[in-house]
PDB file of C-alpha atoms in Angstrom:
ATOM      1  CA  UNK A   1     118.951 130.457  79.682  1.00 60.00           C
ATOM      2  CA  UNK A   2     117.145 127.644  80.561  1.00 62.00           C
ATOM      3  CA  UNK A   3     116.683 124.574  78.074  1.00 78.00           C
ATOM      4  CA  UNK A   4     114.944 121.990  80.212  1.00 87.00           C
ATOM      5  CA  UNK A   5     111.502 121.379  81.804  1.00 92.00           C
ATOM      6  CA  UNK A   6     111.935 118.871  84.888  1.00 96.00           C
ATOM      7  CA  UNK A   7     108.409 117.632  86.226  1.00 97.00           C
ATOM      8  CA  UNK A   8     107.161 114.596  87.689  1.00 98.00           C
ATOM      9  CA  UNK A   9     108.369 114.450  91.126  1.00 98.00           C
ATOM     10  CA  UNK A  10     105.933 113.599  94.218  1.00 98.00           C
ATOM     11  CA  UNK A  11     105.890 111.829  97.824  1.00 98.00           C
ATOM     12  CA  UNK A  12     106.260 108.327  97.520  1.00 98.00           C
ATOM     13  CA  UNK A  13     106.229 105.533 100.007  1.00 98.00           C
ATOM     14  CA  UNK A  14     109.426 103.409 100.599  1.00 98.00           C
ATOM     15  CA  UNK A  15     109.970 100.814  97.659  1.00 98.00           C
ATOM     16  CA  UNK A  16     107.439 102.635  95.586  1.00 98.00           C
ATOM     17  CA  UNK A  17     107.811 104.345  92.155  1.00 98.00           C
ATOM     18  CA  UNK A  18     108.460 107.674  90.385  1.00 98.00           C
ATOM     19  CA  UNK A  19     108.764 108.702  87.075  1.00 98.00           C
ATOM     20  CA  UNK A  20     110.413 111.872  85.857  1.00 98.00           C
ATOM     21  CA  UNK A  21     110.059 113.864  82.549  1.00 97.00           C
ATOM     22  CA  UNK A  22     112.457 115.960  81.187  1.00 95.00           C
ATOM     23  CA  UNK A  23     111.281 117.552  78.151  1.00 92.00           C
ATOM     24  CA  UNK A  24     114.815 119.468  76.312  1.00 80.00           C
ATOM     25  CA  UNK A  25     114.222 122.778  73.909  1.00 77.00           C
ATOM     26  CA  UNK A  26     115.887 123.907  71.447  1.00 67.00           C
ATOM     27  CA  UNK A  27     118.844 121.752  69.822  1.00 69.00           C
ATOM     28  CA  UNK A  28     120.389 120.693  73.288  1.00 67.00           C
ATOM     29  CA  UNK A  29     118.855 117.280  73.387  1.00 67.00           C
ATOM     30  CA  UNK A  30     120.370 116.085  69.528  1.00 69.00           C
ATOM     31  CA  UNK A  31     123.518 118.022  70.562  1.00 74.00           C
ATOM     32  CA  UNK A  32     124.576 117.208  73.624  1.00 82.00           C
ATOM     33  CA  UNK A  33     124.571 114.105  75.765  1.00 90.00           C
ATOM     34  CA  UNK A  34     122.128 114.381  78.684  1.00 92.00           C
ATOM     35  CA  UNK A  35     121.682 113.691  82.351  1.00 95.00           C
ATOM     36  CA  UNK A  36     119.618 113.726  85.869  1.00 98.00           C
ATOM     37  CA  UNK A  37     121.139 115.453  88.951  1.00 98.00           C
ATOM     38  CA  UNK A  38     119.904 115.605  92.422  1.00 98.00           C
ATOM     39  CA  UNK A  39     120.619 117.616  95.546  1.00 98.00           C
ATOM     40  CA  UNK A  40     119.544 116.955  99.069  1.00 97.00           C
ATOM     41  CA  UNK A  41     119.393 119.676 101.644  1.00 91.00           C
ATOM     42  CA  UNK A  42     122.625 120.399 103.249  1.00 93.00           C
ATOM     43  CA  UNK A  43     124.508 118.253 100.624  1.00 96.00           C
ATOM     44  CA  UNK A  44     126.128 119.094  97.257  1.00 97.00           C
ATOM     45  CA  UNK A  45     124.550 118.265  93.888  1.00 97.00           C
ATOM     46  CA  UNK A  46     125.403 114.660  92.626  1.00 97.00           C
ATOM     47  CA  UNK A  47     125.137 112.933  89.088  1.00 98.00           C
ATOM     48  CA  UNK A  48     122.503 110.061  89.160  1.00 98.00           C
ATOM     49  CA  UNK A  49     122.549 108.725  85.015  1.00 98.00           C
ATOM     50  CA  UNK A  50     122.956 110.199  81.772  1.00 97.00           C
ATOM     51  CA  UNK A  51     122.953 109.050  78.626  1.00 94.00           C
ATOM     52  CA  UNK A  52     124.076 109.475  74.429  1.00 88.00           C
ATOM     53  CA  UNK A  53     121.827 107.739  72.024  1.00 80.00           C
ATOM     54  CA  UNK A  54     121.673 104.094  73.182  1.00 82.00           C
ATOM     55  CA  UNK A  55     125.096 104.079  75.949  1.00 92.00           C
ATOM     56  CA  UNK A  56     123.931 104.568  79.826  1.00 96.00           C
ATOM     57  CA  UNK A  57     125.862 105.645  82.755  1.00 97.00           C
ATOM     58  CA  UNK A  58     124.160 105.519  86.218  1.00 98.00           C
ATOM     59  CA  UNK A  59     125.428 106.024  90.151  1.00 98.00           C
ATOM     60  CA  UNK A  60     126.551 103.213  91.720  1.00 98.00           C
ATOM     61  CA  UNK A  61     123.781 104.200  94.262  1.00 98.00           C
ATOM     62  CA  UNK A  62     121.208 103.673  92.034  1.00 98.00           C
ATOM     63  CA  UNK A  63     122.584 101.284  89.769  1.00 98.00           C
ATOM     64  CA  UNK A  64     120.041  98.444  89.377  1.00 98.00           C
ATOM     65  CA  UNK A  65     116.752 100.968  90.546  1.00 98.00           C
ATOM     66  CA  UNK A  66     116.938 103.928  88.091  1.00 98.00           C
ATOM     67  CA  UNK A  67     116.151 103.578  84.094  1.00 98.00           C
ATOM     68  CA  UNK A  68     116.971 106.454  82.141  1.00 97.00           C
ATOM     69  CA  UNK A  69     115.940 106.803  78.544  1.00 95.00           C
ATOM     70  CA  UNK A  70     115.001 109.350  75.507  1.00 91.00           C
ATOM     71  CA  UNK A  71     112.397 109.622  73.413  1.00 89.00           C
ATOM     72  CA  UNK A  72     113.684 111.680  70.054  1.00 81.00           C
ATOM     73  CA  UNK A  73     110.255 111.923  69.164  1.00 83.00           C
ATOM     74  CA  UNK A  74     109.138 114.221  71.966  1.00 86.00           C
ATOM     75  CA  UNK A  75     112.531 115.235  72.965  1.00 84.00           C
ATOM     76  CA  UNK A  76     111.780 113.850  76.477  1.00 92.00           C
ATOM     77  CA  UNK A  77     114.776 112.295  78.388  1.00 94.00           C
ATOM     78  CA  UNK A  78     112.927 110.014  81.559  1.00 96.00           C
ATOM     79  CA  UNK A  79     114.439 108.814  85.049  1.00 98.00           C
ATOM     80  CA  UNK A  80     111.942 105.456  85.783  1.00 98.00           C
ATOM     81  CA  UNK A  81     112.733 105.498  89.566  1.00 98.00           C
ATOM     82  CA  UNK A  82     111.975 101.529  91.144  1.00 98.00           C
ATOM     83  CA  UNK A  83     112.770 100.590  94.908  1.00 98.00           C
ATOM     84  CA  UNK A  84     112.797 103.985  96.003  1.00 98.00           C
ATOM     85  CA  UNK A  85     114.517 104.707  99.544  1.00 98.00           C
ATOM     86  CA  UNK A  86     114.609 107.307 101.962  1.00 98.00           C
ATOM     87  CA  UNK A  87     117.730 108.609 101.009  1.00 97.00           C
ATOM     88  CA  UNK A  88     116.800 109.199  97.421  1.00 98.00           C
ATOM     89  CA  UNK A  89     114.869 112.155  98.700  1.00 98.00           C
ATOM     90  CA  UNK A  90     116.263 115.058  96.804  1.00 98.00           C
ATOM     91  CA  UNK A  91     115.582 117.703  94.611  1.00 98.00           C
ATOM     92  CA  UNK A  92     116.117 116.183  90.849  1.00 98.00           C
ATOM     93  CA  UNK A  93     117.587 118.499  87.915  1.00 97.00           C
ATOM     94  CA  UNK A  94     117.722 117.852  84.169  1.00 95.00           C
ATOM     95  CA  UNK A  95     120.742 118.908  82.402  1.00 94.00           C
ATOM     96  CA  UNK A  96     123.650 118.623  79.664  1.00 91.00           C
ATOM     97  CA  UNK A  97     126.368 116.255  79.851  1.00 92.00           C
ATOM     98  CA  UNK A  98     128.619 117.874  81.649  1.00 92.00           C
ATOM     99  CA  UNK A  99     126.382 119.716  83.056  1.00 93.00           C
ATOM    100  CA  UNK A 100     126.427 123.690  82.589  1.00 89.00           C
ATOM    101  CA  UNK A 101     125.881 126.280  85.138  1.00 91.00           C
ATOM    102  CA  UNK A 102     121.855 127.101  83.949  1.00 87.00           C
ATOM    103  CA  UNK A 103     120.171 124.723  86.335  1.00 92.00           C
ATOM    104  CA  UNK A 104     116.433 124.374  86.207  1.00 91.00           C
ATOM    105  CA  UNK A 105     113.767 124.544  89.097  1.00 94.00           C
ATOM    106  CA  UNK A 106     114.225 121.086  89.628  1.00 97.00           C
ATOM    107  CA  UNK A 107     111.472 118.709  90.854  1.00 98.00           C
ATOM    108  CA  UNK A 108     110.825 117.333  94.384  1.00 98.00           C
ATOM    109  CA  UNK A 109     111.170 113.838  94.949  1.00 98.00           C
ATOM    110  CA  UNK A 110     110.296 112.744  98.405  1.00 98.00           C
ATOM    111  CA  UNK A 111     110.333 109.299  99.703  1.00 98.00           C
ATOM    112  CA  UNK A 112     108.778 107.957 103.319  1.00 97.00           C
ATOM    113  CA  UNK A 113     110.028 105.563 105.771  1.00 93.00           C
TER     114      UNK A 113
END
């Protein structure tokens, strides 16, 4: 079943800015490590950042843009998305760390030339 909520998403100008909400049910947000995917038309899903309790990892394609972080208060795990660019135009999925096979509905992200 599914244990996220992803939301935020919009159309955004090249070099603008997005931020995504995540909000995690349940215990998988103090049990598991957690993450933002994305997947472009035509192109297989691909891990943009996760993260533990303080530890980060992000793509080396985003590296330097993205932000993400967790609030334990609201169980909300964020993706602040900076310099945005064309080809970060995807459709943007919250999930565990790895990631299990109960994907969301995702949120749209899409960015102008």
């Amino acid at each position: 079943q599914v244990q996220v909520v992803e939301s935020g998403g919009g159309l955004v100008q090249a070099g603008g800015s997005l931020r995504l909400s995540c909000l995690a049910r349940g215990g998988v947000f103090s049990r598991n490590d957690m993450g933002w995917f994305r997947q472009a038309p035509g192109k297989e899903r691909e891990f943009v950042a996760s993260i533990k309790w303080i530890q980060t990892s992000y793509a080396e394609s985003v590296k330097g843009r993205f932000t993400i972080s967790r609030d334990s208060a609201t169980n909300e795990i964020s993706l602040q998305m900076n310099s945005l660019k064309p080809e970060d135009t995807a459709t943007y999925y919250c999930n565990t760390v790895p990631p299990r096979d109960n994907w969301g509905q995702g949120t749209q992200v899409t960015v102008s030339t």
